[in-house]
Tab-separated table of C-alpha atoms in Angstrom:
chain	number	residue	atom	x	y	z
A	1276	ALA	CA	121.235	111.685	94.300
A	1277	GLN	CA	117.063	111.252	92.318
A	1278	LYS	CA	115.738	114.397	90.545
A	1279	VAL	CA	113.154	115.452	88.495
A	1280	THR	CA	113.014	118.663	87.176
A	1281	GLN	CA	110.154	120.140	85.135
A	1282	ALA	CA	111.380	123.756	84.242
A	1283	GLN	CA	108.162	124.829	82.725
A	1284	THR	CA	106.306	126.580	85.634
A	1285	GLU	CA	103.581	127.638	83.612
A	1286	ILE	CA	102.502	127.666	79.679
A	1287	SER	CA	99.478	129.041	78.182
A	1288	VAL	CA	97.895	127.891	75.028
A	1289	VAL	CA	95.007	128.605	72.611
A	1290	GLU	CA	92.165	126.026	72.114
A	1291	LYS	CA	93.984	123.469	69.633
A	1292	GLU	CA	97.439	123.919	69.967
A	1293	ASP	CA	99.174	121.241	70.497
A	1294	VAL	CA	101.209	121.727	73.641
A	1295	THR	CA	104.498	120.237	74.772
A	1296	LEU	CA	105.563	119.532	79.035
A	1297	ASP	CA	109.280	118.946	79.784
A	1298	CYS	CA	110.321	116.503	82.059
A	1299	VAL	CA	114.213	115.433	82.862
A	1300	TYR	CA	115.453	113.484	85.696
A	1301	GLU	CA	118.477	111.948	87.282
A	1302	THR	CA	118.779	109.222	88.550
A	1303	ARG	CA	122.021	106.891	89.195
A	1304	ASP	CA	119.558	103.413	89.052
A	1305	THR	CA	119.657	101.288	85.794
A	1306	THR	CA	115.917	99.961	86.827
A	1307	TYR	CA	113.202	102.973	87.786
A	1308	TYR	CA	109.752	104.106	87.125
A	1309	LEU	CA	108.406	107.160	85.630
A	1310	PHE	CA	104.854	108.377	85.761
A	1311	TRP	CA	102.543	111.390	84.590
A	1312	TYR	CA	99.836	112.772	87.115
A	1313	LYS	CA	97.525	115.572	86.161
A	1314	GLN	CA	96.022	117.662	89.095
A	1315	PRO	CA	93.060	119.819	88.009
A	1316	PRO	CA	91.480	122.404	90.002
A	1317	SER	CA	89.647	120.439	92.136
A	1318	GLY	CA	92.964	119.127	93.485
A	1319	GLU	CA	92.862	115.309	93.377
A	1320	LEU	CA	96.021	113.815	91.337
A	1321	VAL	CA	95.132	111.430	88.668
A	1322	PHE	CA	97.625	108.702	87.425
A	1323	LEU	CA	98.430	109.086	83.437
A	1324	ILE	CA	101.070	107.309	82.231
A	1325	ARG	CA	103.763	105.084	83.905
A	1326	ARG	CA	106.834	103.593	81.712
A	1327	ASN	CA	110.054	101.708	83.216
A	1328	SER	CA	113.629	102.389	82.210
A	1329	PHE	CA	113.703	99.425	80.049
A	1330	ASP	CA	110.721	100.348	78.035
A	1331	GLU	CA	111.569	103.764	75.640
A	1332	GLN	CA	108.694	103.091	73.117
A	1333	ASN	CA	106.525	106.219	73.027
A	1334	GLU	CA	103.245	105.736	74.027
A	1335	ILE	CA	100.243	107.746	72.659
A	1336	SER	CA	96.880	107.197	74.332
A	1337	GLY	CA	94.363	109.758	72.402
A	1338	ARG	CA	95.286	112.901	72.049
A	1339	TYR	CA	97.965	112.582	74.601
A	1340	SER	CA	101.229	111.273	74.150
A	1341	TRP	CA	104.510	110.497	75.863
A	1342	ASN	CA	108.219	110.607	74.446
A	1343	PHE	CA	110.954	108.899	76.232
A	1344	GLN	CA	114.079	109.521	76.056
A	1345	LYS	CA	117.306	107.797	78.237
A	1346	SER	CA	120.167	109.380	76.233
A	1347	THR	CA	118.695	112.750	77.072
A	1348	SER	CA	116.717	111.618	80.595
A	1349	SER	CA	113.706	113.047	79.278
A	1350	PHE	CA	110.448	111.979	79.122
A	1351	ASN	CA	108.127	114.629	77.652
A	1352	PHE	CA	104.565	114.631	77.392
A	1353	THR	CA	102.558	116.256	74.388
A	1354	ILE	CA	98.673	117.027	74.476
A	1355	THR	CA	97.934	117.246	70.361
A	1356	ALA	CA	94.839	119.148	69.963
A	1357	SER	CA	94.332	120.658	73.131
A	1358	GLN	CA	91.107	121.672	75.228
A	1359	VAL	CA	89.970	123.522	77.919
A	1360	VAL	CA	89.488	120.601	80.067
A	1361	ASP	CA	93.407	119.513	79.795
A	1362	SER	CA	93.734	122.906	81.687
A	1363	ALA	CA	95.612	121.545	85.065
A	1364	VAL	CA	99.207	120.795	87.009
A	1365	TYR	CA	100.651	118.122	85.579
A	1366	PHE	CA	103.415	116.285	87.532
A	1367	CYS	CA	106.146	114.226	86.248
A	1368	ALA	CA	107.662	111.738	88.537
A	1369	LEU	CA	110.499	108.985	89.382
A	1370	SER	CA	110.283	106.132	91.209
A	1371	GLU	CA	113.337	103.829	92.232
A	1372	VAL	CA	113.906	101.144	95.055
A	1373	SER	CA	116.771	101.062	96.720
A	1374	GLY	CA	117.546	98.550	99.451
A	1375	GLY	CA	114.266	97.463	99.479
A	1376	TYR	CA	112.995	101.127	99.998
A	1377	GLN	CA	111.010	102.946	97.171
A	1378	LYS	CA	111.272	106.562	96.579
A	1379	VAL	CA	109.640	108.590	94.747
A	1380	THR	CA	110.420	112.024	93.440
A	1381	PHE	CA	107.509	114.404	91.983
A	1382	GLY	CA	109.209	117.616	89.917
A	1383	THR	CA	107.574	121.097	90.643
A	1384	GLY	CA	104.537	120.869	87.979
A	1385	THR	CA	103.079	122.603	84.927
A	1386	LYS	CA	100.586	124.480	85.353
A	1387	LEU	CA	98.833	124.345	81.525
A	1388	GLN	CA	96.251	126.915	80.341
A	1389	VAL	CA	94.358	126.402	77.894
A	1390	ILE	CA	92.058	129.404	76.348
A	1391	PRO	CA	88.830	129.041	74.577
B	848	GLU	CA	84.742	101.793	94.110
B	849	ALA	CA	85.215	103.927	97.120
B	850	GLY	CA	88.858	106.005	96.367
B	851	VAL	CA	91.688	107.339	98.879
B	852	THR	CA	89.325	109.681	101.418
B	853	GLN	CA	90.862	111.882	103.771
B	854	SER	CA	89.544	114.087	106.390
B	855	PRO	CA	89.062	116.709	107.275
B	856	THR	CA	88.783	118.519	104.050
B	857	HIS	CA	90.327	121.850	105.975
B	858	LEU	CA	91.977	122.805	109.426
B	859	ILE	CA	93.054	125.816	110.862
B	860	LYS	CA	95.464	125.543	113.677
B	861	THR	CA	97.241	128.164	115.586
B	862	ARG	CA	100.608	128.105	115.601
B	863	GLY	CA	102.141	124.954	118.327
B	864	GLN	CA	98.983	123.397	118.522
B	865	GLN	CA	99.165	119.866	117.139
B	866	ALA	CA	97.042	118.506	114.030
B	867	THR	CA	95.594	115.433	113.011
B	868	LEU	CA	94.968	114.447	109.165
B	869	ARG	CA	93.426	110.790	108.486
B	870	CYS	CA	93.585	108.726	105.397
B	871	SER	CA	91.618	105.529	103.610
B	872	PRO	CA	93.333	104.080	101.441
B	873	ILE	CA	91.173	102.277	98.444
B	874	SER	CA	90.361	98.408	98.777
B	875	GLY	CA	93.207	96.065	98.387
B	876	HIS	CA	95.548	98.599	98.597
B	877	THR	CA	98.440	98.086	101.505
B	878	SER	CA	100.656	101.238	100.922
B	879	VAL	CA	99.778	104.630	102.292
B	880	TYR	CA	102.213	107.421	100.726
B	881	TRP	CA	101.935	110.937	102.133
B	882	TYR	CA	102.650	114.122	100.752
B	883	GLN	CA	102.999	118.153	101.552
B	884	GLN	CA	101.982	120.240	98.632
B	885	ALA	CA	102.922	123.917	99.609
B	886	LEU	CA	102.422	126.788	97.397
B	887	GLY	CA	105.495	126.747	94.740
B	888	LEU	CA	107.114	123.591	96.028
B	889	GLY	CA	105.132	120.276	94.233
B	890	LEU	CA	104.820	117.533	95.783
B	891	GLN	CA	107.378	116.891	98.962
B	892	PHE	CA	107.667	113.058	99.802
B	893	LEU	CA	106.493	112.796	103.620
B	894	LEU	CA	106.104	108.614	104.750
B	895	TRP	CA	105.438	105.672	103.064
B	896	TYR	CA	103.415	102.722	104.984
B	897	ASP	CA	103.113	99.372	104.470
B	898	GLU	CA	101.717	96.707	105.756
B	899	GLY	CA	101.926	98.802	109.740
B	900	GLU	CA	104.830	99.616	109.403
B	901	GLU	CA	107.308	103.090	108.174
B	902	ARG	CA	109.017	101.872	105.071
B	903	ASN	CA	110.447	105.223	104.186
B	904	ARG	CA	110.328	109.136	105.142
B	905	GLY	CA	111.588	112.188	103.305
B	906	ASN	CA	113.593	114.976	104.364
B	907	PHE	CA	111.106	116.277	107.395
B	908	PRO	CA	111.476	116.744	110.845
B	909	PRO	CA	110.502	113.973	113.200
B	910	ARG	CA	107.742	116.438	114.293
B	911	PHE	CA	105.678	114.703	111.186
B	912	SER	CA	105.017	110.879	112.557
B	913	GLY	CA	102.516	109.209	111.446
B	914	ARG	CA	101.031	105.783	111.499
B	915	GLN	CA	99.451	102.796	109.475
B	916	PHE	CA	96.387	101.029	111.154
B	917	PRO	CA	95.907	96.938	110.587
B	918	ASN	CA	93.001	98.373	108.187
B	919	TYR	CA	95.369	99.929	106.638
B	920	SER	CA	94.318	103.251	107.209
B	921	SER	CA	96.671	106.228	107.886
B	922	GLU	CA	97.335	109.006	110.440
B	923	LEU	CA	99.536	112.161	109.903
B	924	ASN	CA	100.011	113.920	113.237
B	925	VAL	CA	102.403	117.378	112.986
B	926	ASN	CA	103.587	118.347	116.165
B	927	ALA	CA	104.145	121.377	117.591
B	928	LEU	CA	102.899	124.044	113.601
B	929	GLU	CA	104.407	125.752	112.810
B	930	LEU	CA	103.331	128.931	109.929
B	931	GLU	CA	105.145	127.164	107.093
B	932	ASP	CA	103.283	123.678	108.049
B	933	SER	CA	100.500	125.639	106.006
B	934	ALA	CA	99.774	123.566	103.358
B	935	LEU	CA	97.576	120.576	100.755
B	936	TYR	CA	98.773	117.113	102.537
B	937	LEU	CA	98.022	114.467	100.025
B	938	CYS	CA	97.401	111.352	101.088
B	939	ALA	CA	97.915	108.370	98.239
B	940	SER	CA	97.902	104.392	98.251
B	941	SER	CA	98.872	101.831	95.698
B	942	LEU	CA	99.726	98.149	96.285
B	943	ARG	CA	102.840	97.156	97.213
B	944	GLY	CA	104.840	96.979	94.815
B	945	GLN	CA	108.715	97.513	93.746
B	946	GLY	CA	108.592	100.877	92.316
B	947	ASN	CA	106.452	100.268	89.884
B	948	ILE	CA	102.622	100.534	90.773
B	949	GLU	CA	101.068	104.212	90.655
B	950	GLN	CA	99.447	105.598	93.327
B	951	TYR	CA	96.069	106.899	93.531
B	952	PHE	CA	95.688	110.127	95.100
B	953	GLY	CA	92.870	111.764	97.956
B	954	PRO	CA	91.362	114.954	97.890
B	955	GLY	CA	93.552	116.484	100.219
B	956	THR	CA	93.177	118.251	103.597
B	957	ARG	CA	94.187	121.436	103.982
B	958	LEU	CA	95.813	122.798	106.433
B	959	THR	CA	96.558	126.070	107.561
B	960	VAL	CA	98.938	126.911	110.383
B	961	THR	CA	97.649	130.961	112.132
C-alpha cells in the first residue's frame, strides 16, 4: 500500500534558524516519484521539487535542500536560514503508476511557523 | 499565462443539497485532479480526469462524482451533502504523464455544509 508520513504536525523556529521537515514513504513499486509542495496561508499549493526513485542525488536550490535516501524511504526537506516568508504548510507526496493508472498520495503536511 | 482557476471561492450549502464546483486547468494541460482538504487530514485524493475520461478515484462514496469537458475543464458534484463534506476542495492540473509530472493547484473552493 502507498503511504506518506509526515510525523511533524507543526514546527516553530526563530528566523535564520535551519529547519528540516521529515517525510517517510511506503511503496512496493520500484519506479515512483516524490514531490514537495508548499501551501502558504493564501491556500494555493506550489510545486517545489520532484525526484524519481532512480535518482538519489541530493539537490540544493538556494536556501532549500532535499535529502533522498531509499535505504530509509525518506525524502527530507531542509530550509537553511529560515525566513518569515517560509511560513506555510509543506506537503510531501508520492506518485506511482500502477496498471496505467497514476496514484498520488499526499502526507498530512507539516505546518512551519517562522517567528521573526 | 493563467493558472488553474476554480469557482466559486466559497460555497455554503445545507445538508442534503447538492454542490457543484468548477475548475479550469492551465492551457495545454489535459489532466485534472480533485482533492479534498479537511482540517487536519491533509489532501485526500478524490478524482483524476484525463482526456475526458475518469482515470482513477479515491476512497470516496459514489455521491462524489464529476466530469471533464472537451475543453478539459472539470466539474465536481457532491450529492446529498453531509456535514463532514465541509472542506477546502482543491483542483490541480498537469500535462499527461506517467506519475512523473508535477501538478499545479488552484486556490480552492471552500465548501461549508450547515
